[in-house]
PDB file of C-alpha atoms and ligand atoms in Angstrom:
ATOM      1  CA  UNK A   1      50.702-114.869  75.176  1.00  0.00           C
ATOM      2  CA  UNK A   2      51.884-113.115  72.252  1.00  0.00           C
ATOM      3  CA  UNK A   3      54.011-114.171  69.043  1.00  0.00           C
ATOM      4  CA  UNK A   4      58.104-112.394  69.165  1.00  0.00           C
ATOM      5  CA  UNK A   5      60.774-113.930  67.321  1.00  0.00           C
ATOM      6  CA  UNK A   6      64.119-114.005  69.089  1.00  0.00           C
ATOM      7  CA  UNK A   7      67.331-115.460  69.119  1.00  0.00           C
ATOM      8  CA  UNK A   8      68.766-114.962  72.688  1.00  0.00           C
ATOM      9  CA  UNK A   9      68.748-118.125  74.726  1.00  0.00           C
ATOM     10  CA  UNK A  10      69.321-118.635  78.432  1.00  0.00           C
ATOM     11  CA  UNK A  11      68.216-122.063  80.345  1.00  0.00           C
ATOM     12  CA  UNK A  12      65.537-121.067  82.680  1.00  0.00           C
ATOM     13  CA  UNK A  13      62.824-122.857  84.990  1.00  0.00           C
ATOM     14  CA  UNK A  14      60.507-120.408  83.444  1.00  0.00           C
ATOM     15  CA  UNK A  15      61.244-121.725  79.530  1.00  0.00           C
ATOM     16  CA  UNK A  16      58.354-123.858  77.389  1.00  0.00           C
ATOM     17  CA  UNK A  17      60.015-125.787  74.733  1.00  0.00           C
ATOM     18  CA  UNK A  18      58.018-127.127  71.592  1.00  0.00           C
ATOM     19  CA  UNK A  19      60.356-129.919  70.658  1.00  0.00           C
ATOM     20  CA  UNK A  20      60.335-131.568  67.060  1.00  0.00           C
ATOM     21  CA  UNK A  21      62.598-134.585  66.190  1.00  0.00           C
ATOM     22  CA  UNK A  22      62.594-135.831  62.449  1.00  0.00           C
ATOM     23  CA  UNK A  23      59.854-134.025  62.007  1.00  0.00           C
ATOM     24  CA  UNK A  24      57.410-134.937  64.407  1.00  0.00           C
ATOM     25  CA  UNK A  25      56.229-132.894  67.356  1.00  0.00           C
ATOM     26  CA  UNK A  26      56.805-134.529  70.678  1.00  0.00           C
ATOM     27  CA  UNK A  27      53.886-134.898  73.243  1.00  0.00           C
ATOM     28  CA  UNK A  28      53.482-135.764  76.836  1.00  0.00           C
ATOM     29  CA  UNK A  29      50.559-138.352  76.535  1.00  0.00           C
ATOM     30  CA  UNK A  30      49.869-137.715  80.662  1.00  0.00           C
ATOM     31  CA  UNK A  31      49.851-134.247  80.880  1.00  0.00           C
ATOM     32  CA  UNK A  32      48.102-134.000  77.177  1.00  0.00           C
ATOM     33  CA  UNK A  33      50.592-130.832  75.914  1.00  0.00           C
ATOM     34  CA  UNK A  34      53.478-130.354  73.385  1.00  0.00           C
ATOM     35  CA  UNK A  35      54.655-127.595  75.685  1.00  0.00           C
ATOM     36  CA  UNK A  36      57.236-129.352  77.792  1.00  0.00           C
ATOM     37  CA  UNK A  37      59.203-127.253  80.550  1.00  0.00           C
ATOM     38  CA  UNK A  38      63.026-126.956  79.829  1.00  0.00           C
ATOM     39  CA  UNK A  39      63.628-127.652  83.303  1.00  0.00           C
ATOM     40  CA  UNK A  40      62.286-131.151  82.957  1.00  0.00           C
ATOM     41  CA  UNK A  41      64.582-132.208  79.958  1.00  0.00           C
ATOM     42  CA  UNK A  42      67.425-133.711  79.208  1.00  0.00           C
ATOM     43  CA  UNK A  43      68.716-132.022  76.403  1.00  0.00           C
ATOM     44  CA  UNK A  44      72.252-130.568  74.377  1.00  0.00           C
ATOM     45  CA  UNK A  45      72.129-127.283  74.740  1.00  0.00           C
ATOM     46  CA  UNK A  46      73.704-126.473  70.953  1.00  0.00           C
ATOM     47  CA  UNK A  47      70.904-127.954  69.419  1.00  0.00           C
ATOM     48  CA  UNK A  48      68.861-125.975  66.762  1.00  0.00           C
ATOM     49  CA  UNK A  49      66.371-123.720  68.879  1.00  0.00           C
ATOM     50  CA  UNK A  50      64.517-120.110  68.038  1.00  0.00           C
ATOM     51  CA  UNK A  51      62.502-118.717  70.524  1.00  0.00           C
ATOM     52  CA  UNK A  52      58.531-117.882  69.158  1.00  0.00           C
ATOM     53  CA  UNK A  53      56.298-116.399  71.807  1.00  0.00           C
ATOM     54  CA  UNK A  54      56.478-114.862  75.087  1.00  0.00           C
ATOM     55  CA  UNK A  55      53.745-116.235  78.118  1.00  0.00           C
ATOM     56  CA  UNK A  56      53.840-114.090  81.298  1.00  0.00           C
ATOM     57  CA  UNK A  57      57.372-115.031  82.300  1.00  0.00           C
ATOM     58  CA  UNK A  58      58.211-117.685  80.260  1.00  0.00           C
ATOM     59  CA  UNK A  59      59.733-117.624  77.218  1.00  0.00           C
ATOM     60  CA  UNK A  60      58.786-120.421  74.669  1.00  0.00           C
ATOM     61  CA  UNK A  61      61.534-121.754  72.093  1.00  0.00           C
ATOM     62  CA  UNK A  62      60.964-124.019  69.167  1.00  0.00           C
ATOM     63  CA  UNK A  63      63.801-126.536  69.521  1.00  0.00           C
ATOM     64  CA  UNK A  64      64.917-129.125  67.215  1.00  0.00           C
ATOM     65  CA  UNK A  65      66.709-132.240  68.204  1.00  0.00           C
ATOM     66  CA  UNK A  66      66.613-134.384  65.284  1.00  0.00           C
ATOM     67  CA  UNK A  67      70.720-133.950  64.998  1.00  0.00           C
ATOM     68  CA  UNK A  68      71.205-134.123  69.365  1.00  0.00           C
ATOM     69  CA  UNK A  69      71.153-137.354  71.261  1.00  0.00           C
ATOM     70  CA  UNK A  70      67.475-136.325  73.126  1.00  0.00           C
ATOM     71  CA  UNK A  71      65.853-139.560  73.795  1.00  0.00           C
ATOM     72  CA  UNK A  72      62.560-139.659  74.521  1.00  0.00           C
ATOM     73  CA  UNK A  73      63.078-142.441  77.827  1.00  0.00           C
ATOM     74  CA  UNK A  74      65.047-140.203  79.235  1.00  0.00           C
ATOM     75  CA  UNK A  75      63.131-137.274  80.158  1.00  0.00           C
ATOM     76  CA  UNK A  76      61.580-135.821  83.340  1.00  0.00           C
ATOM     77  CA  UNK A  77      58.420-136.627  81.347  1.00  0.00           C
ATOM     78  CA  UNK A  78      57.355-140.584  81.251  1.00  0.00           C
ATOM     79  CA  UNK A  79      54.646-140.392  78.593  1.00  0.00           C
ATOM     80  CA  UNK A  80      56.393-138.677  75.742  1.00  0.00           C
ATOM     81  CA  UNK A  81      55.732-139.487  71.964  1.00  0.00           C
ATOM     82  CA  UNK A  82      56.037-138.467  68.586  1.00  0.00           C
ATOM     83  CA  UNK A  83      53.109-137.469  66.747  1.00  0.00           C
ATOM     84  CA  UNK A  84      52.901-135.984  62.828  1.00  0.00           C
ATOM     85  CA  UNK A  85      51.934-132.280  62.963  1.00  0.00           C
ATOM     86  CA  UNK A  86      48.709-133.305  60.323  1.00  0.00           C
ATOM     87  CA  UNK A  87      47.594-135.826  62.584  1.00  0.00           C
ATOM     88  CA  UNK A  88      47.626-133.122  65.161  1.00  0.00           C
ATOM     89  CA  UNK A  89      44.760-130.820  63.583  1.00  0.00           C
ATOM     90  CA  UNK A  90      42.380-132.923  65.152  1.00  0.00           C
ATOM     91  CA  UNK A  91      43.223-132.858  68.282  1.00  0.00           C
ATOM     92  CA  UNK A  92      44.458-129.222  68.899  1.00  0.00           C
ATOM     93  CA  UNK A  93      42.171-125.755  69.241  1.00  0.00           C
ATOM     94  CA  UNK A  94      43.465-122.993  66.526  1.00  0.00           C
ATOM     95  CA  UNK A  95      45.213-121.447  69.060  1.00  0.00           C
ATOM     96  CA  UNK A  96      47.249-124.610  70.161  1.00  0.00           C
ATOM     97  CA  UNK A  97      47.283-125.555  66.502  1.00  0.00           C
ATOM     98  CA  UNK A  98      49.170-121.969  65.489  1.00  0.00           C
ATOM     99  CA  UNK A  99      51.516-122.076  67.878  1.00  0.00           C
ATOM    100  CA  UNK A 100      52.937-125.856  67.253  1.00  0.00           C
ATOM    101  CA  UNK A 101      52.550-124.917  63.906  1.00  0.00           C
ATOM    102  CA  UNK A 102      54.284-121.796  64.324  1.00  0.00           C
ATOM    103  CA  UNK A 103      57.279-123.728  65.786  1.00  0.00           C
ATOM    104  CA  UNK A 104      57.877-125.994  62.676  1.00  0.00           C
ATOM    105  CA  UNK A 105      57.737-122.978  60.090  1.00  0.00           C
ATOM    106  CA  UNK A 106      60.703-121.161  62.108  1.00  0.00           C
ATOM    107  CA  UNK A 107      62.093-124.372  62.693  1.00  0.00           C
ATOM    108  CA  UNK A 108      62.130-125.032  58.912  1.00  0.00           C
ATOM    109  CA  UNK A 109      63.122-121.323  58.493  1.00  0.00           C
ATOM    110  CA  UNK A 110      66.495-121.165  60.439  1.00  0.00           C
ATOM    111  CA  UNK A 111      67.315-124.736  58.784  1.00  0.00           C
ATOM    112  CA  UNK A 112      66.489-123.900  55.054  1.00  0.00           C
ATOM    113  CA  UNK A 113      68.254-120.159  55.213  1.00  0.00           C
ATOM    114  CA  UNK A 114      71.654-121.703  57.167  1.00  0.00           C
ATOM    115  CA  UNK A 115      73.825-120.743  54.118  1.00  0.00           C
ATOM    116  CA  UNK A 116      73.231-117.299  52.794  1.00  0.00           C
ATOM    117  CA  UNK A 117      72.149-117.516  48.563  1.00  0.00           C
ATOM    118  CA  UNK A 118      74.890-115.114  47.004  1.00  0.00           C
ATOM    119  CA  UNK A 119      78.260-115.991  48.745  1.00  0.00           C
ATOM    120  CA  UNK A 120      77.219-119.598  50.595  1.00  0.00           C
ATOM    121  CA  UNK A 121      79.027-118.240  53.941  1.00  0.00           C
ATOM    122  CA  UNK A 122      76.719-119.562  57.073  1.00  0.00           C
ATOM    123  CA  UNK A 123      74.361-116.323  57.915  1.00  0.00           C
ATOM    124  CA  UNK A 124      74.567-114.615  60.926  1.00  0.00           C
ATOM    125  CA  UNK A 125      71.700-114.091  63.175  1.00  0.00           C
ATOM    126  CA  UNK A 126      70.529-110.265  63.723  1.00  0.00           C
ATOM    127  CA  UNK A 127      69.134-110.054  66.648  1.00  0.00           C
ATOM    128  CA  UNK A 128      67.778-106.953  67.080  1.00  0.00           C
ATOM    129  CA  UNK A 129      65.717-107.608  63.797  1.00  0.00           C
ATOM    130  CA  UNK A 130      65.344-111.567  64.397  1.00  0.00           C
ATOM    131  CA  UNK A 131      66.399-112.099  61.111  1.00  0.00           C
ATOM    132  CA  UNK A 132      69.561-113.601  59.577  1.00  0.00           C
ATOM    133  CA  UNK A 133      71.894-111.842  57.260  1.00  0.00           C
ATOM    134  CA  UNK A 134      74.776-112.335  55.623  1.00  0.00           C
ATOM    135  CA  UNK A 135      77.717-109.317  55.627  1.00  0.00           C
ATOM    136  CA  UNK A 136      78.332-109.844  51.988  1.00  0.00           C
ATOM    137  CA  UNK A 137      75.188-107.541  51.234  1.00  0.00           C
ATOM    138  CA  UNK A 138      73.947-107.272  54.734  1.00  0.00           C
ATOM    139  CA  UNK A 139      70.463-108.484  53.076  1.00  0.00           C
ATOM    140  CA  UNK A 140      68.061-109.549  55.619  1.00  0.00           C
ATOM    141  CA  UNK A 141      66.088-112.965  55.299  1.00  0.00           C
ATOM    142  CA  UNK A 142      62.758-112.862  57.127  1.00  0.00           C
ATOM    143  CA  UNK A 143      60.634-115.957  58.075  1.00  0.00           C
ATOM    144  CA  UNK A 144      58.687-116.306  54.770  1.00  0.00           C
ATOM    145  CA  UNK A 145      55.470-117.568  54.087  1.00  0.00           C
ATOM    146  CA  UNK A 146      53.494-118.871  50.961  1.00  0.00           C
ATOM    147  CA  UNK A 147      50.277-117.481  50.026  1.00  0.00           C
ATOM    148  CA  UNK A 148      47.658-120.010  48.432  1.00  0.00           C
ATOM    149  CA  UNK A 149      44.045-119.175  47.783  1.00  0.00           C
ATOM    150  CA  UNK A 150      41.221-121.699  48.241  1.00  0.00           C
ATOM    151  CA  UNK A 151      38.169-121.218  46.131  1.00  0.00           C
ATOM    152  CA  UNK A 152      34.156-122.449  46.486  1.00  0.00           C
ATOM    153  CA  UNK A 153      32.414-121.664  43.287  1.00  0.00           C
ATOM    154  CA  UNK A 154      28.154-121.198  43.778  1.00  0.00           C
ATOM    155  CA  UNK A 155      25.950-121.530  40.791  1.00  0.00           C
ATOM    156  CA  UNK A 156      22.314-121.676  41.787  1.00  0.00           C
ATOM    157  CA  UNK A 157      22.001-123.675  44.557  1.00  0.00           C
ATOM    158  CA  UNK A 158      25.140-125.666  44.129  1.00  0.00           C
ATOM    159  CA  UNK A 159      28.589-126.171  44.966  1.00  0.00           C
ATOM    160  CA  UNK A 160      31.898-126.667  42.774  1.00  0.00           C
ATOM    161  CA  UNK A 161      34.222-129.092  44.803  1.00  0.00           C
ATOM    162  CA  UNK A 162      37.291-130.861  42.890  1.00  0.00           C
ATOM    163  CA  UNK A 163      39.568-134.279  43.309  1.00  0.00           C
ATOM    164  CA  UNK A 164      42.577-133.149  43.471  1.00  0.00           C
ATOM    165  CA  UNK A 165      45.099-135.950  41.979  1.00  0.00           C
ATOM    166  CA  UNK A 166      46.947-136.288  45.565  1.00  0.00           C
ATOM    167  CA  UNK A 167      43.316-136.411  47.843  1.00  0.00           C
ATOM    168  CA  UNK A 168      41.995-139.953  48.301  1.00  0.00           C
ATOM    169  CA  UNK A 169      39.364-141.752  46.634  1.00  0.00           C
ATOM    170  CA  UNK A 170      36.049-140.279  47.354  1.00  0.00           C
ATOM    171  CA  UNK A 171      37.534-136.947  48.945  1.00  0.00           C
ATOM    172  CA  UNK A 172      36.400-133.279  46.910  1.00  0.00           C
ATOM    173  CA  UNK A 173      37.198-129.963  48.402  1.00  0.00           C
ATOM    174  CA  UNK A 174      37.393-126.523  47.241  1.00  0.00           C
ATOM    175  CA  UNK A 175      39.607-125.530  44.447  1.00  0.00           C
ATOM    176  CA  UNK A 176      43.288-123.894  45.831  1.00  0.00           C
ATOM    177  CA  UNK A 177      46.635-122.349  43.986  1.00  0.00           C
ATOM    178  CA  UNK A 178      49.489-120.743  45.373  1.00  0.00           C
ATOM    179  CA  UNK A 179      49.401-116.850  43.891  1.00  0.00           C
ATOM    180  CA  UNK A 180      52.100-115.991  41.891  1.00  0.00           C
ATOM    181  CA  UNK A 181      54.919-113.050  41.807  1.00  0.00           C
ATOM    182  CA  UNK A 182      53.137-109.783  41.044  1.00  0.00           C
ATOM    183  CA  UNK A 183      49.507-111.442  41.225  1.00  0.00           C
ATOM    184  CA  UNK A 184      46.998-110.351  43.447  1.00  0.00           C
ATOM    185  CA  UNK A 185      44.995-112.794  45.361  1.00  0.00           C
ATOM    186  CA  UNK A 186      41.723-112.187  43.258  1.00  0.00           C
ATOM    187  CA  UNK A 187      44.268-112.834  39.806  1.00  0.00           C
ATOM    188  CA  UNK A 188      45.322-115.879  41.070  1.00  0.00           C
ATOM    189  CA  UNK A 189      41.450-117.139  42.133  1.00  0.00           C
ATOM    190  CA  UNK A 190      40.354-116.318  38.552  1.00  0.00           C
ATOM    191  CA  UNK A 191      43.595-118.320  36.282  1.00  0.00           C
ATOM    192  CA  UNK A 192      43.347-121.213  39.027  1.00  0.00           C
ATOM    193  CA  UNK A 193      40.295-122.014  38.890  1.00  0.00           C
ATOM    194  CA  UNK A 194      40.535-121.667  34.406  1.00  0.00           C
ATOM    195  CA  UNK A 195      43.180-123.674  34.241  1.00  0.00           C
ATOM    196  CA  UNK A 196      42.183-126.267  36.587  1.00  0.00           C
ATOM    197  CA  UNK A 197      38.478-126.851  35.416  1.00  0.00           C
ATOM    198  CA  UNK A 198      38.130-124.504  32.565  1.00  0.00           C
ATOM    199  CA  UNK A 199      35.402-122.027  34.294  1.00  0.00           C
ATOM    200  CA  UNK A 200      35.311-118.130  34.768  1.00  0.00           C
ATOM    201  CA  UNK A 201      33.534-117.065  38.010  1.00  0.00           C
ATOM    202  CA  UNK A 202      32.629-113.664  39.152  1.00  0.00           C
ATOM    203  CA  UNK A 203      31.708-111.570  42.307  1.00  0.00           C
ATOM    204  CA  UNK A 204      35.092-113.030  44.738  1.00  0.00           C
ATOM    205  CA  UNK A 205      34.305-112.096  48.363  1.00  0.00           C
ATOM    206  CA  UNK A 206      36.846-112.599  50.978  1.00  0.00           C
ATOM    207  CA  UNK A 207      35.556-115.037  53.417  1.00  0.00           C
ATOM    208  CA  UNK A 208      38.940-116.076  55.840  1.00  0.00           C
ATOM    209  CA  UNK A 209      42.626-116.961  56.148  1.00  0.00           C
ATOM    210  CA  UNK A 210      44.548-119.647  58.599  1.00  0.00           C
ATOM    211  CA  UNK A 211      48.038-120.114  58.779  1.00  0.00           C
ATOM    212  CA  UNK A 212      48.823-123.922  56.810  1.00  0.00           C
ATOM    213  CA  UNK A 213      52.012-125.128  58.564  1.00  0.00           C
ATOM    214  CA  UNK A 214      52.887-127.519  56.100  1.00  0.00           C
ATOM    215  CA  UNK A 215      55.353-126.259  55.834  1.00  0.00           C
ATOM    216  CA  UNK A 216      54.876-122.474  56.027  1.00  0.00           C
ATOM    217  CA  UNK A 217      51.797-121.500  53.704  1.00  0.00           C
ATOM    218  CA  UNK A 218      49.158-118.671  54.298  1.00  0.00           C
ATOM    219  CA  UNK A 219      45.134-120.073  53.112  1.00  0.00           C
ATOM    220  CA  UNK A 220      43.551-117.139  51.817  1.00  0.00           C
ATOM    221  CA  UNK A 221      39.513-118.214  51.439  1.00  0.00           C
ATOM    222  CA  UNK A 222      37.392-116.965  48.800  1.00  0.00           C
ATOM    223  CA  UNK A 223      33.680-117.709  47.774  1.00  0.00           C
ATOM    224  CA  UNK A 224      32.499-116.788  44.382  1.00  0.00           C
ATOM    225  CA  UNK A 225      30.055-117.172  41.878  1.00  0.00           C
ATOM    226  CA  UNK A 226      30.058-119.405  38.345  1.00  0.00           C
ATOM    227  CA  UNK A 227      30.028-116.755  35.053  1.00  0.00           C
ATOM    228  CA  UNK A 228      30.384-118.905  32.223  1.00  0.00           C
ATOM    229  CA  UNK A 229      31.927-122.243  31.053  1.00  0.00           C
ATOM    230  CA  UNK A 230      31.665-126.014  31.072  1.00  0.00           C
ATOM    231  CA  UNK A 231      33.457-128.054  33.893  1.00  0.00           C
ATOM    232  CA  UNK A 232      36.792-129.504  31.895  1.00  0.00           C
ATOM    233  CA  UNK A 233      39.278-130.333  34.294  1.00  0.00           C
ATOM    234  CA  UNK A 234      43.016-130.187  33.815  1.00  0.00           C
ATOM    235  CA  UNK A 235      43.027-134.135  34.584  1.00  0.00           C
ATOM    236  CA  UNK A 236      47.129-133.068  35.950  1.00  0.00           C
ATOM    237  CA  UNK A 237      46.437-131.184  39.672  1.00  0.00           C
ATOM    238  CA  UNK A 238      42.558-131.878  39.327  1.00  0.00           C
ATOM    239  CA  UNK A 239      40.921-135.491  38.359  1.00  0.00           C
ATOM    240  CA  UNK A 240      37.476-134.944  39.214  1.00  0.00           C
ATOM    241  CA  UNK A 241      35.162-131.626  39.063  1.00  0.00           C
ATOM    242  CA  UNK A 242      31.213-131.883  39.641  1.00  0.00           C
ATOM    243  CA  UNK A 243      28.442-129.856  41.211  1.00  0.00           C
ATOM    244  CA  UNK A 244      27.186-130.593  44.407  1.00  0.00           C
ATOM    245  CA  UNK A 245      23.731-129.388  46.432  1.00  0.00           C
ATOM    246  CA  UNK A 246      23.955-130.085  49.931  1.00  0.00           C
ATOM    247  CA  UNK A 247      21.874-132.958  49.614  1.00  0.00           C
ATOM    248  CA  UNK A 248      24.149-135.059  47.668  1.00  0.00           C
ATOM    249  CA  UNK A 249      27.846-134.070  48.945  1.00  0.00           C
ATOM    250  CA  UNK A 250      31.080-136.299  48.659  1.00  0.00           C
ATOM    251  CA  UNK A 251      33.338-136.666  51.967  1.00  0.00           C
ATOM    252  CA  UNK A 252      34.940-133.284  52.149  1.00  0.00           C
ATOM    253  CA  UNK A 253      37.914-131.363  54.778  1.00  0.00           C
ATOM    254  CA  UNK A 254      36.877-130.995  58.637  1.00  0.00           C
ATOM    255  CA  UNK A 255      35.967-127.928  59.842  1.00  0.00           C
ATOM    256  CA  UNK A 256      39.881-127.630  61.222  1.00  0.00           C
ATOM    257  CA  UNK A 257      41.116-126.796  57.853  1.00  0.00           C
ATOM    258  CA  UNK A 258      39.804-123.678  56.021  1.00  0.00           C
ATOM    259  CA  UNK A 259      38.062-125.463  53.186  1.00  0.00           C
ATOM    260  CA  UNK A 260      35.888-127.426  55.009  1.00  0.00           C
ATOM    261  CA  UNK A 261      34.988-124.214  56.963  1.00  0.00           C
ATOM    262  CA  UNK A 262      34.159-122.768  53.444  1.00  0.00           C
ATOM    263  CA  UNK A 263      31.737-124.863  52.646  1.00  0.00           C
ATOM    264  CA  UNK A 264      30.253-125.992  56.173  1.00  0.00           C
ATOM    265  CA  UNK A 265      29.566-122.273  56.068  1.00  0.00           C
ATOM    266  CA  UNK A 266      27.696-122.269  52.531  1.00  0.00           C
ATOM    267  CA  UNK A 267      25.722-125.522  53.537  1.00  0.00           C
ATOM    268  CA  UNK A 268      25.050-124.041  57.164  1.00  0.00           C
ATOM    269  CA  UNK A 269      23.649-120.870  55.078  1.00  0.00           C
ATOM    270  CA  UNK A 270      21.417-123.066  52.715  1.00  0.00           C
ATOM    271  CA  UNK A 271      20.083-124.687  55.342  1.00  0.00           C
ATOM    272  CA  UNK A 272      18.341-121.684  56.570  1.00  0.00           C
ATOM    273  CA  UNK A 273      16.379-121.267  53.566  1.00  0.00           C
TER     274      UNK A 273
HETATM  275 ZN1   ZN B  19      76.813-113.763  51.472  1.00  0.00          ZN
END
């Protein structure tokens, strides 16, 4: 399977849909898949759909049917339900997890970029470059995404992990940001992590990325090392800032999301020692 964005739409036995109605994904309890055949649904064809990846020879569309009469008892499928794309993380493989997630971000694309910015006429699809545009500057909008860096601070043999404001009781994770116009990822690691508890840090090293569907943000992962300061946090984003050896850590992310990867990876590498 590989990832193409296209417009062009023909009912077909072959076609996968990945159907989302207010929001929600909708999954076949029985057959344990959000990737329901076209040929078993009952469906309006004008409804919003986009197609996202190509599998052999079937073509697989994101649909959206939250403004369509598509009810869920009426389906070639008898098990269907809706389920919230977070609560999904723990029950999909990255692969699975990118692709539904992939789905809602052009999903959320075609319905956010309906009228175009400068003259309010509705865009018109390119589809050639998969991209709408509008013939009053024949601009092109692309799918966009939303870079955001996450952050694990060392300092000897311990960990920097933050409450943010919105996390539950309990719950500390890495520091994150979103990087700004004309900042590079490493700018935006060093004044997030100032402003939110007041330290400087040196030697960043890249450590991963995942794609954060939430609705269309990039998680750029960095680890790096305390330089100077004294833990005052911003008490606004972040509540709660302490160091933490792996002997004494709070509840943190699952290894699904990229900060608990970050530091299941730092305790997994202290646990060597
Ligand atoms: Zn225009």
């Amino acid at each position: 399977m590989y990832f193409k964005r296209f417009f062009e739409f023909k009912p077909n036995n072959n076609n996968i849909f990945i159907m989302y109605k207010d929001g929600k994904v909708i999954y076949d309890l029985d057959q344990k898949t959000f990737m329901l055949e076209e040929s078993f649904l009952n469906y309006e064809v004008e409804c919003t759909k986009i197609g996202i990846a190509i599998n052999g020879k079937s073509n697989i569309y994101a649909v959206d049917v939250t403004y369509s009469n598509f009810q869920l008892n009426e389906q070639g499928y008898t098990s269907l339900v809706e389920y919230d794309l977070r609560q999904m993380m723990s029950m999909l493989n990255e692969d699975d997890l990118n692709l539904v997630g992939r789905a809602n971000q052009l999903l959320h694309w075609l319905k956010s970029n309906k009228h175009c910015g400068y003259c309010g006429a509705v865009k018109n699809e390119d589809k050639k470059e998969g991209a709408l545009f509008c013939s009053c500057n024949n601009i092109m909008t692309y799918p966009t995404i939303s870079p955001c860096v996450l952050c694990l601070i060392k300092k000897d043999n311990q960990i920097l992990l933050a409450r943010n404001a919105m996390f539950p009781e309990g719950l500390f994770s890495v520091l994150a940001g979103f990087i700004e116009t004309s900042e590079t990822a490493e700018q935006t690691l060093e004044r997030e992590v100032e402003e939110e508890v007041g330290l400087k840090v040196k030697n960043i090293k890249y450590f991963g990325s995942q794609s954060w569907p939430f609705p269309s943000q990039l998680m750029i992962g960095y680890e790096c090392e305390y330089a100077s300061g004294e833990i005052n946090v911003d008490g606004i984003e972040i509540v709660e800032a302490k160091w933490f050896g792996i002997n004494n850590l709070p509840k943190t992310p699952p290894n699904s999301t990229l900060s608990g990867r970050l530091i299941n990876s730092y305790i997994a590498d202290r646990s060597k020692l």
